Short mmCIF file of C-alpha atoms in Angstrom, two decimals:
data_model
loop_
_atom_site.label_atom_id
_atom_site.label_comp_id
_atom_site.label_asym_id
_atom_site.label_seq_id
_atom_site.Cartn_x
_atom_site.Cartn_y
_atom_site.Cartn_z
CA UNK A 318 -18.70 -35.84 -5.13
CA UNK A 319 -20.02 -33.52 -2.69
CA UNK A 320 -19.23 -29.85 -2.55
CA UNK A 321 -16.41 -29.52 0.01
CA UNK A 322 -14.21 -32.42 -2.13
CA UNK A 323 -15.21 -30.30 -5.71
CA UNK A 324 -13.74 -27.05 -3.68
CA UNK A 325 -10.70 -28.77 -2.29
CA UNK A 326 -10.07 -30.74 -5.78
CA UNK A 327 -10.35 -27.16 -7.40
CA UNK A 328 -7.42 -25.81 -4.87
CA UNK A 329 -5.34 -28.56 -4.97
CA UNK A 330 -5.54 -29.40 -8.87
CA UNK A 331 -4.00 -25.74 -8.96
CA UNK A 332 -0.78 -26.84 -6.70
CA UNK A 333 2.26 -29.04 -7.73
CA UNK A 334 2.25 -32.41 -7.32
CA UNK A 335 4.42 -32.96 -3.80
CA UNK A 336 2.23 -30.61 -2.00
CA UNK A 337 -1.32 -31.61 -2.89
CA UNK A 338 -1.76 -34.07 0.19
CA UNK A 339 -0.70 -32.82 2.93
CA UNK A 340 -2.80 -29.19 1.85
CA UNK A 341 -5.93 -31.25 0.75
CA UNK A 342 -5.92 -33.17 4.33
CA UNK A 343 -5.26 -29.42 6.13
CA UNK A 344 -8.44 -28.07 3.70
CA UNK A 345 -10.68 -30.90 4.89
CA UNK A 346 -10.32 -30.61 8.46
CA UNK A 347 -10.48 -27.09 8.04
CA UNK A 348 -14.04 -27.00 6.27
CA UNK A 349 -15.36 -29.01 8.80
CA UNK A 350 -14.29 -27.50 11.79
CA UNK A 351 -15.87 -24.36 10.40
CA UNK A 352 -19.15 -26.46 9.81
CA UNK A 353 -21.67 -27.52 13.25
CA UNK A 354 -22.03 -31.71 13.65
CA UNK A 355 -25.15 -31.02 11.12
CA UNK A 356 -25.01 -29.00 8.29
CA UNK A 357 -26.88 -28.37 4.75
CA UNK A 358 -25.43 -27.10 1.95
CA UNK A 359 -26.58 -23.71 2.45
CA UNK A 360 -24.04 -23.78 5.25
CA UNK A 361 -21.69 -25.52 3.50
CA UNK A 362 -21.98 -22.63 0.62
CA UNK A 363 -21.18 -20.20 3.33
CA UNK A 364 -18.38 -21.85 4.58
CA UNK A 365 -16.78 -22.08 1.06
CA UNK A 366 -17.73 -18.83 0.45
CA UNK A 367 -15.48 -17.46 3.15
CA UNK A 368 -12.64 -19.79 1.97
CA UNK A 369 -13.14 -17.58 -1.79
CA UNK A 370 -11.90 -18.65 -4.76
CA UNK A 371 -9.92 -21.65 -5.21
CA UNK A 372 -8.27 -19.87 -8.04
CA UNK A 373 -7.11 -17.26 -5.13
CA UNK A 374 -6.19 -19.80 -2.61
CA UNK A 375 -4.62 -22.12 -4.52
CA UNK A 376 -2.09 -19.38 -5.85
CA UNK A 377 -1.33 -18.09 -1.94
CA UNK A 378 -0.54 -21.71 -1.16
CA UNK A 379 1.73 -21.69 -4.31
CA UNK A 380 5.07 -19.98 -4.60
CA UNK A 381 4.29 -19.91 -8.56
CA UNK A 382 3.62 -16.57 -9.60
CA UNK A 383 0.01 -15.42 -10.91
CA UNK A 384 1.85 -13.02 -13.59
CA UNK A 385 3.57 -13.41 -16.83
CA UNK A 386 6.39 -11.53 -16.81
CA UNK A 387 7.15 -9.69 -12.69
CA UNK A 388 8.44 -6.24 -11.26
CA UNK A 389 11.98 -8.25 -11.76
CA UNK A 390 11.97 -8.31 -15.42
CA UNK A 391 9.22 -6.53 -16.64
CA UNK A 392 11.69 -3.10 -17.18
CA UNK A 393 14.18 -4.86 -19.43
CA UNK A 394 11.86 -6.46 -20.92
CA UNK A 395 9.90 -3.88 -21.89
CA UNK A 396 13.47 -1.92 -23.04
CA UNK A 397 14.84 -5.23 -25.49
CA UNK A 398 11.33 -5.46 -26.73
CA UNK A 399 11.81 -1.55 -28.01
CA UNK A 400 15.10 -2.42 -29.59
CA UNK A 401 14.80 -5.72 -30.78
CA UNK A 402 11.42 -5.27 -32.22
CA UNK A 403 12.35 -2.52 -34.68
CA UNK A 404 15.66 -4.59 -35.78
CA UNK A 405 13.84 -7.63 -36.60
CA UNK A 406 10.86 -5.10 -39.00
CA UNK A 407 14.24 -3.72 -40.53
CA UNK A 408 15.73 -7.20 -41.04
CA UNK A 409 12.82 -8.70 -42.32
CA UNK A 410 11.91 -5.72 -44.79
CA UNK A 411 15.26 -5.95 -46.01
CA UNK A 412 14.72 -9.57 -46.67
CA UNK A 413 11.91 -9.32 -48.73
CA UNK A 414 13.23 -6.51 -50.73
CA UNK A 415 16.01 -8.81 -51.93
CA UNK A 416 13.81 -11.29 -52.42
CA UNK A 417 11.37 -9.20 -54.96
CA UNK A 418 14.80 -7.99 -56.39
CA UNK A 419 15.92 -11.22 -56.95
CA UNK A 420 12.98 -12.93 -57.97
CA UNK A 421 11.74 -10.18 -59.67
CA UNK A 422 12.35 -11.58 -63.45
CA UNK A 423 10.73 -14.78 -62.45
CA UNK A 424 7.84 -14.09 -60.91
CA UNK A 425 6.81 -11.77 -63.79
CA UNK A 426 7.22 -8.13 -63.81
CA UNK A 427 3.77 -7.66 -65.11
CA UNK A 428 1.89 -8.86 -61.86
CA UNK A 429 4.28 -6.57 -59.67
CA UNK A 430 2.14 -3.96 -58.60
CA UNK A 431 2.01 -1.27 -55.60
CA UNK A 432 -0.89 -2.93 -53.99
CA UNK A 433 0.95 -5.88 -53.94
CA UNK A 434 4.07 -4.62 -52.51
CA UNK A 435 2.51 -2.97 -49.88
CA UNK A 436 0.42 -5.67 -49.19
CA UNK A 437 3.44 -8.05 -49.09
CA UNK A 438 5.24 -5.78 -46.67
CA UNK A 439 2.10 -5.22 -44.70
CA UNK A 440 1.64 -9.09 -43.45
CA UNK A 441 5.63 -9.25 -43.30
CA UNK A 442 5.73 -6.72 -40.83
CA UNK A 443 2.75 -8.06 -39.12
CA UNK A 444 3.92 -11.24 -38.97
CA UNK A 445 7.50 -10.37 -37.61
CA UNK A 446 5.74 -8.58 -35.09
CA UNK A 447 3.82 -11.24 -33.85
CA UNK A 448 7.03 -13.39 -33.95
CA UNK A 449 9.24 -11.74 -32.14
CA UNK A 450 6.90 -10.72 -29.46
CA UNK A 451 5.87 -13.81 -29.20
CA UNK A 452 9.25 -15.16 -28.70
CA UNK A 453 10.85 -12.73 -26.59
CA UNK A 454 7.42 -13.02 -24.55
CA UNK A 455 7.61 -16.33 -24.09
CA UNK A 456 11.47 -16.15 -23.14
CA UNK A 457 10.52 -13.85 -19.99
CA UNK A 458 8.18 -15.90 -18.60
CA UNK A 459 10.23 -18.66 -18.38
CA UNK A 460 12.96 -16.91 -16.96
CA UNK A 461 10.32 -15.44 -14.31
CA UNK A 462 9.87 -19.16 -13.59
CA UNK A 463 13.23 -20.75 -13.46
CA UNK A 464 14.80 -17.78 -11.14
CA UNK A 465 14.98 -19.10 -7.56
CA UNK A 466 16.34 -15.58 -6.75
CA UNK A 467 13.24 -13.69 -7.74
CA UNK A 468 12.83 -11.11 -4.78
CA UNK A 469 10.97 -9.11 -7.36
CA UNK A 470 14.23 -6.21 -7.28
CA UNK A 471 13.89 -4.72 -10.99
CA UNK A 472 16.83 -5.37 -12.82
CA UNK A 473 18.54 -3.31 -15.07
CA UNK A 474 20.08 -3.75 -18.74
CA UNK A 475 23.20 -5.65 -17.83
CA UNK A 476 20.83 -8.27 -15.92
CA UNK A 477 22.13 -6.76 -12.49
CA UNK A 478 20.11 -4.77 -10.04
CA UNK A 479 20.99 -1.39 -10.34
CA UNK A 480 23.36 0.58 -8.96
CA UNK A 481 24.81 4.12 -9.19
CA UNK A 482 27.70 3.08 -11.10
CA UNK A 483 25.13 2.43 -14.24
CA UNK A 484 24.73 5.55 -14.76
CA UNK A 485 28.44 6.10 -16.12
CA UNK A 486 27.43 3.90 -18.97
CA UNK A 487 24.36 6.00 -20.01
CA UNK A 488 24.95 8.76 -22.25
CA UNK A 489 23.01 11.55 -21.98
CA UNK A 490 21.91 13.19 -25.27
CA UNK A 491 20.70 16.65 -25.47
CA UNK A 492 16.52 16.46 -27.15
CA UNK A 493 18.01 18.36 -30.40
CA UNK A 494 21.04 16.52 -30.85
CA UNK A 495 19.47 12.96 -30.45
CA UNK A 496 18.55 10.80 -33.42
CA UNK A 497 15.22 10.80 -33.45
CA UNK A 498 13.30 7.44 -34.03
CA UNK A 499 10.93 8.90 -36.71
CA UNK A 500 13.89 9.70 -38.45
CA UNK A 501 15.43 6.57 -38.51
CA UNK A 502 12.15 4.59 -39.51
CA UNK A 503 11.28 7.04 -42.27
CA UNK A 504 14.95 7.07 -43.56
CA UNK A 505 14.34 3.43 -43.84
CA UNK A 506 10.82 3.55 -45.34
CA UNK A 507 12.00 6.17 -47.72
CA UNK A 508 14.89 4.15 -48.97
CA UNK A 509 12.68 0.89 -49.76
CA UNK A 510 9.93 3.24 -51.49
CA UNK A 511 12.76 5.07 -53.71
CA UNK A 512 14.34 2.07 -54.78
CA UNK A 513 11.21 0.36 -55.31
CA UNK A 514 10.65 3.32 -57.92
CA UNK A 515 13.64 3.22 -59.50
CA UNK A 516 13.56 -1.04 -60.12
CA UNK A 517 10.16 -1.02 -61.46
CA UNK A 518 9.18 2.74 -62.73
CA UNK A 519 8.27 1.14 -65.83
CA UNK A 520 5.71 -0.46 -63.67
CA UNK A 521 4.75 2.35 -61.25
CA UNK A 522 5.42 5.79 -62.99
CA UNK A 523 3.23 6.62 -65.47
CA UNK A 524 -0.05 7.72 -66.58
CA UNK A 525 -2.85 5.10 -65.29
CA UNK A 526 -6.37 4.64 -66.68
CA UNK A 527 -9.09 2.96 -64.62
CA UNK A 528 -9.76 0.19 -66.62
CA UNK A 529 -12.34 -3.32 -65.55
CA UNK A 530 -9.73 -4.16 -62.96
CA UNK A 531 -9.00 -0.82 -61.61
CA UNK A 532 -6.22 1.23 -61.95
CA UNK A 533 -3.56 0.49 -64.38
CA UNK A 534 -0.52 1.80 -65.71
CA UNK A 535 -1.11 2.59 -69.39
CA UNK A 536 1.53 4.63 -70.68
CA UNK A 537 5.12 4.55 -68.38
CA UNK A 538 6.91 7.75 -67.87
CA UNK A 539 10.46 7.01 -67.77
CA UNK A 540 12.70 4.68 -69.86
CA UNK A 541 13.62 1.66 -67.54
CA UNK A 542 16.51 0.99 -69.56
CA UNK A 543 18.15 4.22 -69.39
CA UNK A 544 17.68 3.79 -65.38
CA UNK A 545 19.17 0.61 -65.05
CA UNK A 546 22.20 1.00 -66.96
CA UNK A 547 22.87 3.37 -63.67
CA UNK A 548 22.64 0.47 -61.06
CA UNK A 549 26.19 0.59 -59.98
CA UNK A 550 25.29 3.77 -58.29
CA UNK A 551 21.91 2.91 -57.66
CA UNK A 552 23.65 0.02 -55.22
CA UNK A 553 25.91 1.94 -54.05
CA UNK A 554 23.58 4.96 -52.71
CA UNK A 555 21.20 2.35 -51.14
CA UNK A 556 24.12 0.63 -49.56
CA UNK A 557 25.34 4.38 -47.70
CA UNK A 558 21.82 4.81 -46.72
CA UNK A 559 21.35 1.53 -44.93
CA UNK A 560 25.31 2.53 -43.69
CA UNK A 561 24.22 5.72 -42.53
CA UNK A 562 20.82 4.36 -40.76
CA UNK A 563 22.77 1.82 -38.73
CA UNK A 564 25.30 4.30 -37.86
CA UNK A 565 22.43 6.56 -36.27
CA UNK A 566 21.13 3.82 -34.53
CA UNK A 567 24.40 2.94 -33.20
CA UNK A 568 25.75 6.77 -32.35
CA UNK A 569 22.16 7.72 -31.01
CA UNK A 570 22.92 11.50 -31.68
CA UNK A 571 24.26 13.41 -34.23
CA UNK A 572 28.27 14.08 -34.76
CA UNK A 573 30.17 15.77 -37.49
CA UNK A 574 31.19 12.85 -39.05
CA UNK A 575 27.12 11.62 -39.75
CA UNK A 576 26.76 15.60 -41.19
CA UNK A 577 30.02 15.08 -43.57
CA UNK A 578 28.70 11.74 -44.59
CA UNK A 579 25.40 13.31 -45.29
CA UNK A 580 26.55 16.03 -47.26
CA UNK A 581 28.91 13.79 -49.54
CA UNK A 582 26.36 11.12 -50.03
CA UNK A 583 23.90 13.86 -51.12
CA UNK A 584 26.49 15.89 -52.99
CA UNK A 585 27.33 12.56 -55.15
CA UNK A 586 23.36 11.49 -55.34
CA UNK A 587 22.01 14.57 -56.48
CA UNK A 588 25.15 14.96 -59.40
CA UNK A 589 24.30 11.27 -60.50
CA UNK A 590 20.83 11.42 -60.73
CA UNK A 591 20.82 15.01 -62.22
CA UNK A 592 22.69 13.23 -65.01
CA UNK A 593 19.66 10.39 -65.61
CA UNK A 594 17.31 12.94 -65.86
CA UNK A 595 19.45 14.89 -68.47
CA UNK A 596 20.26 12.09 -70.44
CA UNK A 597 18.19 12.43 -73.61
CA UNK A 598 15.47 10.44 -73.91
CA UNK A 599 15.09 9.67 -70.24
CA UNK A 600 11.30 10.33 -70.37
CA UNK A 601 9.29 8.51 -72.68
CA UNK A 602 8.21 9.91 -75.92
CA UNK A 603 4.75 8.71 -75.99
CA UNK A 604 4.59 10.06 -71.97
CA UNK A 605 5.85 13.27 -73.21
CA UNK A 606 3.19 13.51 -76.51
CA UNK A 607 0.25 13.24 -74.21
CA UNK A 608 1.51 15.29 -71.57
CA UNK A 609 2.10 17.92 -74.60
CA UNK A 610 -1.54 17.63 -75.47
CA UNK A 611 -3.20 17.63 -72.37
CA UNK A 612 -1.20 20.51 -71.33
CA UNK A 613 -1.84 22.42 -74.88
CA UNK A 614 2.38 23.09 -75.34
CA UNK A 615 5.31 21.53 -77.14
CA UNK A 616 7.34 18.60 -76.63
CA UNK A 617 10.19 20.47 -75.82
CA UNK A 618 8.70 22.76 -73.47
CA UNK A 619 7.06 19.62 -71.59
CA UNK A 620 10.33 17.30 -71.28
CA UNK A 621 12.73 20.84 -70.27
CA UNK A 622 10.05 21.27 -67.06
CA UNK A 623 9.82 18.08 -66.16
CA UNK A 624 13.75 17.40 -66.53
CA UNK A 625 14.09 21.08 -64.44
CA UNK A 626 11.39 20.04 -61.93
CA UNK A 627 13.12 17.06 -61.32
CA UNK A 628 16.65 18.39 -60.62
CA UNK A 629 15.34 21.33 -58.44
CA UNK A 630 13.92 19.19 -56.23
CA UNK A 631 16.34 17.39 -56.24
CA UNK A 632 18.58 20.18 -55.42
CA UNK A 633 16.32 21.47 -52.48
CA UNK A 634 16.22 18.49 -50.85
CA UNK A 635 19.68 17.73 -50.81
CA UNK A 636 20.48 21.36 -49.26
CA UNK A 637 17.99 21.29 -46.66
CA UNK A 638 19.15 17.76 -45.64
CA UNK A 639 23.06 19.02 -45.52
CA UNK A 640 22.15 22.05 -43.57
CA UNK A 641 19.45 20.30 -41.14
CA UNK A 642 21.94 17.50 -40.60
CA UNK A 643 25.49 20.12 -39.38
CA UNK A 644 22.38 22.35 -37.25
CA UNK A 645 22.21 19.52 -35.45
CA UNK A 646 25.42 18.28 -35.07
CA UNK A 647 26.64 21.53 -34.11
CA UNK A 648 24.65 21.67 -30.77
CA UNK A 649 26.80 22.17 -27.92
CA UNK A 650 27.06 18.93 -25.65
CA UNK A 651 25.72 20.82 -22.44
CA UNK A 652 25.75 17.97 -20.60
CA UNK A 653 29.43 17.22 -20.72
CA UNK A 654 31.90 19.53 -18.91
CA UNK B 91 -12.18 6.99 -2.55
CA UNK B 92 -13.80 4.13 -0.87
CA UNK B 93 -11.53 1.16 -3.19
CA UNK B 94 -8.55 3.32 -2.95
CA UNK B 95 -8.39 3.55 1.32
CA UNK B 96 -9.88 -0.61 1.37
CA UNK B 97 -6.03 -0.79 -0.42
CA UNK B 98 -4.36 1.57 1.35
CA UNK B 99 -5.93 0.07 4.23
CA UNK B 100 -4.88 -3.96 2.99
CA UNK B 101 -1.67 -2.33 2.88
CA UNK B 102 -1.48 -1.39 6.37
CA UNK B 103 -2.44 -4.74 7.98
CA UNK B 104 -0.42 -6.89 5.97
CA UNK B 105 3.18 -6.12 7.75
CA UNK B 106 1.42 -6.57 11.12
CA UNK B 107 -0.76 -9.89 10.67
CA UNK B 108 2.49 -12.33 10.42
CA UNK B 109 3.28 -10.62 14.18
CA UNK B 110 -0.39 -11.33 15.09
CA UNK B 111 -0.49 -14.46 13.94
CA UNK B 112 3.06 -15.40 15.80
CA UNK B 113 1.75 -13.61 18.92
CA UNK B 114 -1.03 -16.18 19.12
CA UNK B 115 1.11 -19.41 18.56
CA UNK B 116 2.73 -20.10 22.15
CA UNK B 117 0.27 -22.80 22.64
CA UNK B 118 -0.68 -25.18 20.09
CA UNK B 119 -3.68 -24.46 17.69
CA UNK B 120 -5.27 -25.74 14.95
CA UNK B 121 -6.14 -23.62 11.95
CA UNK B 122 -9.72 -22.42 12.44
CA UNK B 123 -9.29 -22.12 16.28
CA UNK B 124 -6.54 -19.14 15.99
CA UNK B 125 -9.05 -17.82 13.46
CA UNK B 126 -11.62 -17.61 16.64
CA UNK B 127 -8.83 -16.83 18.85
CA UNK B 128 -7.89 -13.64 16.54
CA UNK B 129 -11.40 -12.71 16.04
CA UNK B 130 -12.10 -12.60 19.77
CA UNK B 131 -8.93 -10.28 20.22
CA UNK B 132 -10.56 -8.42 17.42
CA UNK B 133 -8.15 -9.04 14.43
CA UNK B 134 -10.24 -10.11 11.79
CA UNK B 135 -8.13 -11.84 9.36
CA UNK B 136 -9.23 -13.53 5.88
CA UNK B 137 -8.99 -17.20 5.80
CA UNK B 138 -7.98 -17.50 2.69
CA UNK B 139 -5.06 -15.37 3.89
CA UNK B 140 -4.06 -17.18 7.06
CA UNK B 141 -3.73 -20.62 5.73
CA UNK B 142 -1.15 -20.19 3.39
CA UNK B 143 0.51 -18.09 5.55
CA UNK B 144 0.78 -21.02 8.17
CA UNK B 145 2.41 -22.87 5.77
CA UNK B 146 4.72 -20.49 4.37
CA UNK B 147 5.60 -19.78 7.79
CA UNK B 148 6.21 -23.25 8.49
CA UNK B 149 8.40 -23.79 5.45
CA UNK B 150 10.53 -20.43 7.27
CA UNK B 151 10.85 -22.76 10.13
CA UNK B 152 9.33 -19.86 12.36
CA UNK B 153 6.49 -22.79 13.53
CA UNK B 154 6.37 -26.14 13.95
CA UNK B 155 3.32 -28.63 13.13
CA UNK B 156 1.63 -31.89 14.23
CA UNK B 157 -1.13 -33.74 12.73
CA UNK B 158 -3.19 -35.00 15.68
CA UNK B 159 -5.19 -38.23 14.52
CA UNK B 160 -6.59 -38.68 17.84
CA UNK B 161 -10.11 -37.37 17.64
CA UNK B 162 -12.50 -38.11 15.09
CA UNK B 163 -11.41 -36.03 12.53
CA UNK B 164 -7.29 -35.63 12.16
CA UNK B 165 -6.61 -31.80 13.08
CA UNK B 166 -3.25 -29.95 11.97
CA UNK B 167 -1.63 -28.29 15.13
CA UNK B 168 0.78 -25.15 14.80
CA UNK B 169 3.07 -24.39 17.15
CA UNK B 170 6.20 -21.22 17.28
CA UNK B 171 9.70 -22.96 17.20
CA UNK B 172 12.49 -21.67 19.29
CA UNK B 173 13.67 -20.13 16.28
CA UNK B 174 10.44 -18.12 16.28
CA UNK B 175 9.82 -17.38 19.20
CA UNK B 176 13.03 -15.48 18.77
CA UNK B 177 12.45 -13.76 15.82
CA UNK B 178 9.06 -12.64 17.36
CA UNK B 179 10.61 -11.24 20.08
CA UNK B 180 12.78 -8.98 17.33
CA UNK B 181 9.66 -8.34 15.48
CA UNK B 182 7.74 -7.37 18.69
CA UNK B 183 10.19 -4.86 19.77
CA UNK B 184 10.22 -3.45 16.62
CA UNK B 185 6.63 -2.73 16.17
CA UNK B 186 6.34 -0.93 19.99
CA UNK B 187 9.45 1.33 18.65
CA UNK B 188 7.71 1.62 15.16
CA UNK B 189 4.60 2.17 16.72
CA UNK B 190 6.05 4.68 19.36
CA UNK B 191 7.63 6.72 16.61
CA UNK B 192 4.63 6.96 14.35
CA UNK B 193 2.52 7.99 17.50
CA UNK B 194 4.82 10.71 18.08
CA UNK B 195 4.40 11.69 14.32
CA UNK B 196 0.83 11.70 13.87
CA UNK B 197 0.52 13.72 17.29
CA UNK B 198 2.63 15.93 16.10
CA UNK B 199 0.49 16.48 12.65
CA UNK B 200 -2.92 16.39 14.41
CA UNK B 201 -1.79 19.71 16.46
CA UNK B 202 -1.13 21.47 13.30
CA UNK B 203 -4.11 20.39 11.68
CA UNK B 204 -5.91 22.01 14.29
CA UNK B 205 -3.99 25.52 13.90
CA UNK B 206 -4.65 25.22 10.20
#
């Protein structure tokens, strides 16, 4: 094969099927009008060179695009990939919680430690990721390929191009009054952690000694029993804060409805787990005799400030929480008249 | 500064090469001859440019084409339809007003340059 043939074969092999001909025949007699009655392949180089890439050529002869995803969907698919992304981390956290829950007695409490939680939801979340973006991805391009219509007009969330009546349907929310996302995430985060806690705090509270194989839990703080005989509640709070997440996501900004909710749900929360931490022997005795030591006071002394601790933070919280939350649904809607 | 105006300047040519193109089709030509015939009129225009665009053009319907098998070597002939030699009337009326207009314009801005 000489040089010109490689070059067209390189165009054309680029091309659909139906149109490979009649452009490989249009190539040839192009090259070699552009080449004099005798040539060598230095000119022949030359003439190809002008010609550039097949890669190039090949994709101006095609009506294919040379893109992934084009100007026509790249905005809403950059705006589903925001929403749907976070959903299916949520989802598939949520997943794997109940699975540890429920497999939890089988699999051995013993081997459940924080490393391996974290690592667990580490490559979880990873591999969701990966997932969806591959998927969603993959959905685009095809649609960029199948649309006959493509004039490259962006189109907007409803799949139409855009027009002045869209912006009816957006709501505009004032910077203070929005939901923020960190908010939502670290609700979330901060719900799996807490729960976490309270399931295994046998396994995770504690005092730890570095032993051959690192760090381990020697002597547990809390009494596990004591905890779970709460888990009625326990459910129940985890089940307003997943409510109460999805309802932000939902609303977008804050009303006075999310600050009553709030303020109930941290009202109740606070009262129930005031009452764990007063129950007596919540903490564990041995916890409490080496705490006593190393701190040089007596066992009563030790379990009244850590019970005290406990419930003033608990207390704090819950009051800056109720407060932040009606600050912020208070906020004038400027935007509205 | 040198990339940006070779865009800006891509940019400028593409809208009028289709007309260019079209204004050389009355006759019938083969591809590389209405590249010479451009480049003697001083339009330099990228091969890899006009080909395609003789075929997409001929898929609008704006020209028509003929294999001649004739001569040694078979040779694709373009020709403008009547359908474009209409629409390249349009177009060239366009570009004098266009033209015209933007004349008038950059006149207009090279006077107060000078004053600034």
């Amino acid at each position: 094969m000489n040089l010109v043939d490689t070059y067209i074969h390189e165009v054309t092999r680029r091309l659909p099927e139906k149109s490979r001909n009649e452009i490989e025949l249009e190539l040839e007699s192009i090259i070699y009008d552009m080449l004099p009655d005798e040539y060598n392949e230095k000119e022949v180089e030359s003439v190809l060179e002008k010609l550039g890439d097949p890669a190039v050529l090949a994709s101006r002869y095609s009506d294919r695009p040379m893109h992934l995803i084009g100007p026509k969907y790249y905005d809403i698919y950059l705006t589903l990939l925001k929403i749907i992304l976070p959903v299916s981390i949520i989802i598939s956290l949520v997943s794997v919680a109940a699975v540890q829950f429920l497999n939890g007695e089988d699999m051995g409490m013993a081997e459940l430690t924080l490393t391996a939680i974290f690592r667990e939801t580490i490559s979880n979340v990873i591999s969701v990721s990966v997932q969806t973006f591959f998927w969603l991805t993959l959905l685009f391009a095809v649609m960029e390929r199948m649309d006959k219509k493509n004039d490259g007009t962006p189109l907007s969330i409803n799949f139409r191009p855009w027009t002045p009546e869209d912006l009816k349907t957006v709501t505009y929310i004032p910077r203070e009054k929005a939901v923020r996302k960190m908010e939502v995430y670290g609700a979330i985060i901060w719900t799996a952690i807490w729960a976490t806690i309270y399931f295994y705090a046998d396994h995770l509270l504690g005092i730890y000694e570095k032993g051959e194989n690192g760090w381990k839990l020697v002597t547990p703080a809390v009494n596990q029993d004591l905890l779970l005989s709460f888990w009625p509640f326990v459910i129940l709070f985890i089940g307003s804060e997943i409510f109460l997440v999805v309802y932000k996501l939902i609303k977008r900004e804050w009303d006075s409805k999310m600050a009553w909710f709030t303020t109930i749900y941290e009202i109740i929360s606070s009262i129930v787990f005031i009452i764990i931490f007063t129950r007596p022997n919540f903490f564990k005795e041995d916890f409490l005799q080496l705490n006593s030591e190393m701190l040089n006071t007596s066992l009563s002394v030790v379990e009244n400030s850590f019970i005290w601790g406990l419930c003033i933070i608990f207390i704090l919280n819950a009051l800056y929480t109720v407060s932040d939350s009606f600050k912020r649904a208070k906020i004038i809607h400027s935007g509205n008249k | 500064m040198d990339k940006l105006f070779q865009s800006l300047l891509t940019e400028l040519r593409r809208g009028s090469l289709t007309l260019a193109v079209l204004s050389q089709l009355w006759d019938q030509k083969y591809g590389y001859s209405l590249v010479q015939s451009l480049d003697q009129l001083g339009i330099s225009i990228e091969q890899n440019t006009l080909y395609p665009l003789l075929r997409r053009l001929e898929k609008q319907g704006l020209v028509t084409s003929t294999w001649d098998t004739s001569e040694n070597r078979p040779r694709k002939y373009y020709q403008l339809s009547q359908y474009g030699q209409e629409v390249y009337h349009q177009l060239k009326k366009e570009w004098i007003d266009q033209t015209e207009k933007l004349n008038k314009v950059l006149n207009k801005g090279d006077v107060e340059d000078e004053f600034s």
